[in-house]
Tab-separated table of C-alpha atoms and ligand atoms in Angstrom:
chain	number	residue	atom	x	y	z
A	28	MET	CA	-7.073	-1.681	16.024
A	29	THR	CA	-6.035	0.735	13.277
A	30	ILE	CA	-5.632	-0.277	9.629
A	31	GLN	CA	-2.264	1.049	8.532
A	32	VAL	CA	-2.285	2.218	4.907
A	33	LEU	CA	1.384	2.566	4.027
A	34	ASN	CA	2.847	3.956	0.821
A	35	GLY	CA	6.415	3.739	-0.416
A	36	ALA	CA	8.832	5.762	-2.478
A	37	ASN	CA	7.628	8.601	-4.687
A	38	LEU	CA	3.901	7.978	-4.160
A	39	GLY	CA	3.670	11.430	-2.580
A	40	ARG	CA	4.180	12.704	-6.160
A	41	LEU	CA	1.016	10.983	-7.389
A	42	GLY	CA	-1.002	13.105	-9.822
A	43	THR	CA	1.989	15.205	-10.871
A	44	ARG	CA	3.197	13.076	-13.820
A	45	GLU	CA	2.521	9.858	-15.779
A	46	PRO	CA	-1.295	10.172	-15.472
A	47	GLU	CA	-1.613	7.541	-18.226
A	48	ILE	CA	-0.087	5.021	-15.795
A	49	TYR	CA	-1.110	6.263	-12.344
A	50	GLY	CA	-4.180	8.438	-13.074
A	51	SER	CA	-4.611	12.068	-12.074
A	52	THR	CA	-5.607	11.667	-8.414
A	53	THR	CA	-3.094	13.454	-6.196
A	54	TYR	CA	-1.711	11.883	-3.032
A	55	ALA	CA	-3.708	14.377	-0.909
A	56	GLN	CA	-6.899	13.378	-2.754
A	57	LEU	CA	-6.082	9.692	-2.219
A	58	VAL	CA	-5.742	10.298	1.531
A	59	ASP	CA	-9.124	12.115	1.500
A	60	VAL	CA	-10.840	9.256	-0.369
A	61	LEU	CA	-9.435	6.667	2.035
A	62	GLU	CA	-10.425	8.643	5.131
A	63	THR	CA	-13.960	9.076	3.728
A	64	THR	CA	-14.181	5.360	2.846
A	65	ALA	CA	-12.971	4.420	6.311
A	66	ARG	CA	-15.638	6.610	7.942
A	67	GLU	CA	-18.342	4.986	5.775
A	68	LEU	CA	-17.084	1.498	6.660
A	69	GLU	CA	-16.599	2.464	10.312
A	70	LEU	CA	-12.922	1.549	10.118
A	71	ASP	CA	-10.090	3.289	11.889
A	72	VAL	CA	-7.329	4.011	9.345
A	73	ARG	CA	-4.027	5.839	9.279
A	74	VAL	CA	-2.619	6.731	5.849
A	75	ARG	CA	1.098	7.510	5.467
A	76	GLN	CA	3.778	7.790	2.776
A	77	THR	CA	7.554	7.745	3.011
A	78	ASP	CA	10.545	7.976	0.696
A	79	ASP	CA	12.745	6.403	3.389
A	80	GLU	CA	12.845	2.585	3.394
A	81	ALA	CA	14.035	2.474	7.018
A	82	GLU	CA	10.982	4.488	8.060
A	83	LEU	CA	8.668	2.067	6.232
A	84	LEU	CA	10.350	-0.872	8.005
A	85	ARG	CA	9.815	0.908	11.345
A	86	TRP	CA	6.092	1.410	10.584
A	87	ILE	CA	5.775	-2.312	9.724
A	88	HIS	CA	7.488	-3.297	12.995
A	89	GLU	CA	5.072	-0.978	14.856
A	90	ALA	CA	2.055	-2.530	13.069
A	91	THR	CA	3.368	-5.989	14.012
A	92	ASP	CA	3.734	-5.017	17.686
A	93	ALA	CA	0.312	-3.318	17.750
A	94	GLY	CA	-1.469	-6.132	15.853
A	95	ASP	CA	-2.644	-3.733	13.149
A	96	PRO	CA	-3.716	-4.908	9.642
A	97	VAL	CA	-1.767	-3.354	6.767
A	98	VAL	CA	-2.656	-2.150	3.277
A	99	LEU	CA	0.679	-1.549	1.548
A	100	ASN	CA	1.759	-0.036	-1.735
A	101	PRO	CA	5.488	-0.785	-1.488
A	102	ALA	CA	6.128	1.088	-4.784
A	103	SER	CA	9.609	0.377	-6.214
A	104	TRP	CA	10.717	-1.439	-3.025
A	105	SER	CA	8.328	-4.249	-4.068
A	106	HIS	CA	10.872	-5.213	-6.685
A	107	THR	CA	14.071	-4.756	-4.685
A	108	SER	CA	13.693	-5.234	-0.963
A	109	VAL	CA	14.370	-8.499	0.854
A	110	ALA	CA	14.363	-6.405	4.068
A	111	LEU	CA	10.744	-5.460	3.372
A	112	HIS	CA	9.856	-9.125	2.705
A	113	ASP	CA	11.505	-10.150	6.000
A	114	ALA	CA	9.726	-7.429	8.021
A	115	LEU	CA	6.349	-8.355	6.506
A	116	ALA	CA	6.910	-12.085	7.097
A	117	ALA	CA	6.728	-11.324	10.839
A	118	LEU	CA	3.366	-9.535	10.532
A	119	ASN	CA	0.653	-11.691	12.078
A	120	THR	CA	-2.276	-9.599	10.811
A	121	PRO	CA	-3.886	-9.321	7.334
A	122	LEU	CA	-1.749	-7.743	4.617
A	123	VAL	CA	-3.034	-6.528	1.248
A	124	GLU	CA	-0.489	-5.411	-1.357
A	125	VAL	CA	-1.818	-2.696	-3.667
A	126	HIS	CA	-0.373	-1.413	-6.930
A	127	ILE	CA	-2.125	1.348	-8.824
A	128	SER	CA	-0.788	0.088	-12.156
A	129	ASN	CA	-0.789	-3.497	-13.429
A	130	ILE	CA	2.862	-4.312	-12.759
A	131	HIS	CA	2.578	-7.475	-14.913
A	132	LYS	CA	1.749	-5.418	-18.008
A	133	ARG	CA	4.825	-3.232	-17.546
A	134	GLU	CA	8.628	-3.638	-17.698
A	135	ALA	CA	9.954	-7.108	-16.740
A	136	PHE	CA	11.743	-5.698	-13.650
A	137	ARG	CA	8.316	-4.872	-12.159
A	138	HIS	CA	6.899	-8.381	-12.603
A	139	HIS	CA	8.362	-9.790	-9.396
A	140	SER	CA	7.375	-8.477	-5.969
A	141	TYR	CA	9.166	-9.550	-2.773
A	142	VAL	CA	5.937	-8.635	-0.942
A	143	SER	CA	3.402	-10.836	-2.774
A	144	SER	CA	4.538	-14.137	-1.226
A	145	VAL	CA	3.818	-12.819	2.282
A	146	ALA	CA	0.604	-10.915	1.414
A	147	ASP	CA	-2.899	-12.327	1.897
A	148	GLY	CA	-3.952	-10.700	-1.356
A	149	VAL	CA	-2.628	-8.535	-4.161
A	150	ILE	CA	-4.546	-5.875	-6.079
A	151	ALA	CA	-2.830	-4.454	-9.160
A	152	GLY	CA	-3.983	-2.352	-12.078
A	153	LEU	CA	-7.287	-1.067	-10.701
A	154	GLY	CA	-6.024	2.463	-10.080
A	155	VAL	CA	-6.411	4.186	-6.723
A	156	GLU	CA	-9.713	2.321	-6.337
A	157	GLY	CA	-7.530	-0.678	-5.451
A	158	TYR	CA	-6.942	0.848	-2.006
A	159	VAL	CA	-10.713	1.278	-1.508
A	160	LEU	CA	-11.234	-2.385	-2.441
A	161	ALA	CA	-8.564	-3.402	0.057
A	162	LEU	CA	-10.370	-1.495	2.835
A	163	GLN	CA	-13.688	-3.069	1.802
A	164	TRP	CA	-12.089	-6.526	2.066
A	165	MET	CA	-10.727	-5.676	5.518
A	166	SER	CA	-14.238	-4.598	6.505
A	167	LEU	CA	-15.887	-7.752	5.068
A	168	ARG	CA	-13.384	-9.905	6.938
A	169	GLY	CA	-14.148	-8.041	10.149
A	170	HIS	CA	-10.640	-6.557	10.481
A	171	ARG	CA	-11.611	-3.299	12.113
B	18	LIG	O1	1.629	0.782	-9.610
B	18	LIG	C1	2.057	1.049	-8.480
B	18	LIG	O2	1.329	1.428	-7.562
B	18	LIG	C2	3.560	0.976	-8.211
B	18	LIG	O3	3.739	0.410	-6.912
B	18	LIG	C3	4.066	2.410	-8.236
B	18	LIG	C4	5.584	2.552	-8.147
B	18	LIG	C5	6.292	1.606	-9.113
B	18	LIG	O4	7.689	1.640	-8.869
B	18	LIG	C6	5.786	0.168	-8.987
B	18	LIG	O5	6.440	-0.623	-9.960
B	18	LIG	C7	4.293	0.102	-9.210
B	18	LIG	C8	6.008	3.974	-8.491
B	18	LIG	C9	5.486	5.009	-7.550
B	18	LIG	C10	5.827	6.381	-8.090
B	18	LIG	O6	4.608	7.012	-8.379
B	18	LIG	C11	4.568	8.208	-9.000
B	18	LIG	C12	3.378	8.529	-9.587
B	18	LIG	C13	3.245	9.713	-10.249
B	18	LIG	C14	4.290	10.610	-10.292
B	18	LIG	C15	5.469	10.291	-9.700
B	18	LIG	C16	5.610	9.086	-9.032
């Protein structure tokens, strides 16, 4: 079983602008941190990012078929995508939604997420450490 850490639109640009909102960690550094954390927790993880919503849907279908847990930062698709909600509703493994920023402290259009109602848990506003916490929860729950 592999924990799929999936990242949506524009997160590959992390660390290049808006450090006051998203911090200064680059996407490559985030991948490094998560791979190191996974080794320490003896978890098998795969970290990916896409700017293509269809590709993200495909990865979720693959995780569903493989029975893989998912840590997901859906980025802007959180606020727009019923297709993402529908794909995730079919996932029969743990799902943690992660947002680097606290979406509830920001513009009103970010306050609703189509993902939260099908997630086991939501972490928002704790920076990139939110992903580490999600992996720790997976480990505590024995999802490895
Ligand atoms: O806080 C989060 O993690 C978000 O999911 C990030 C999304 C945003 O649309 C959500 O409302 C909240 C934005 C991802 C774009 O990230 C960038 C970061 C730095 C530079 C460019 C893009």
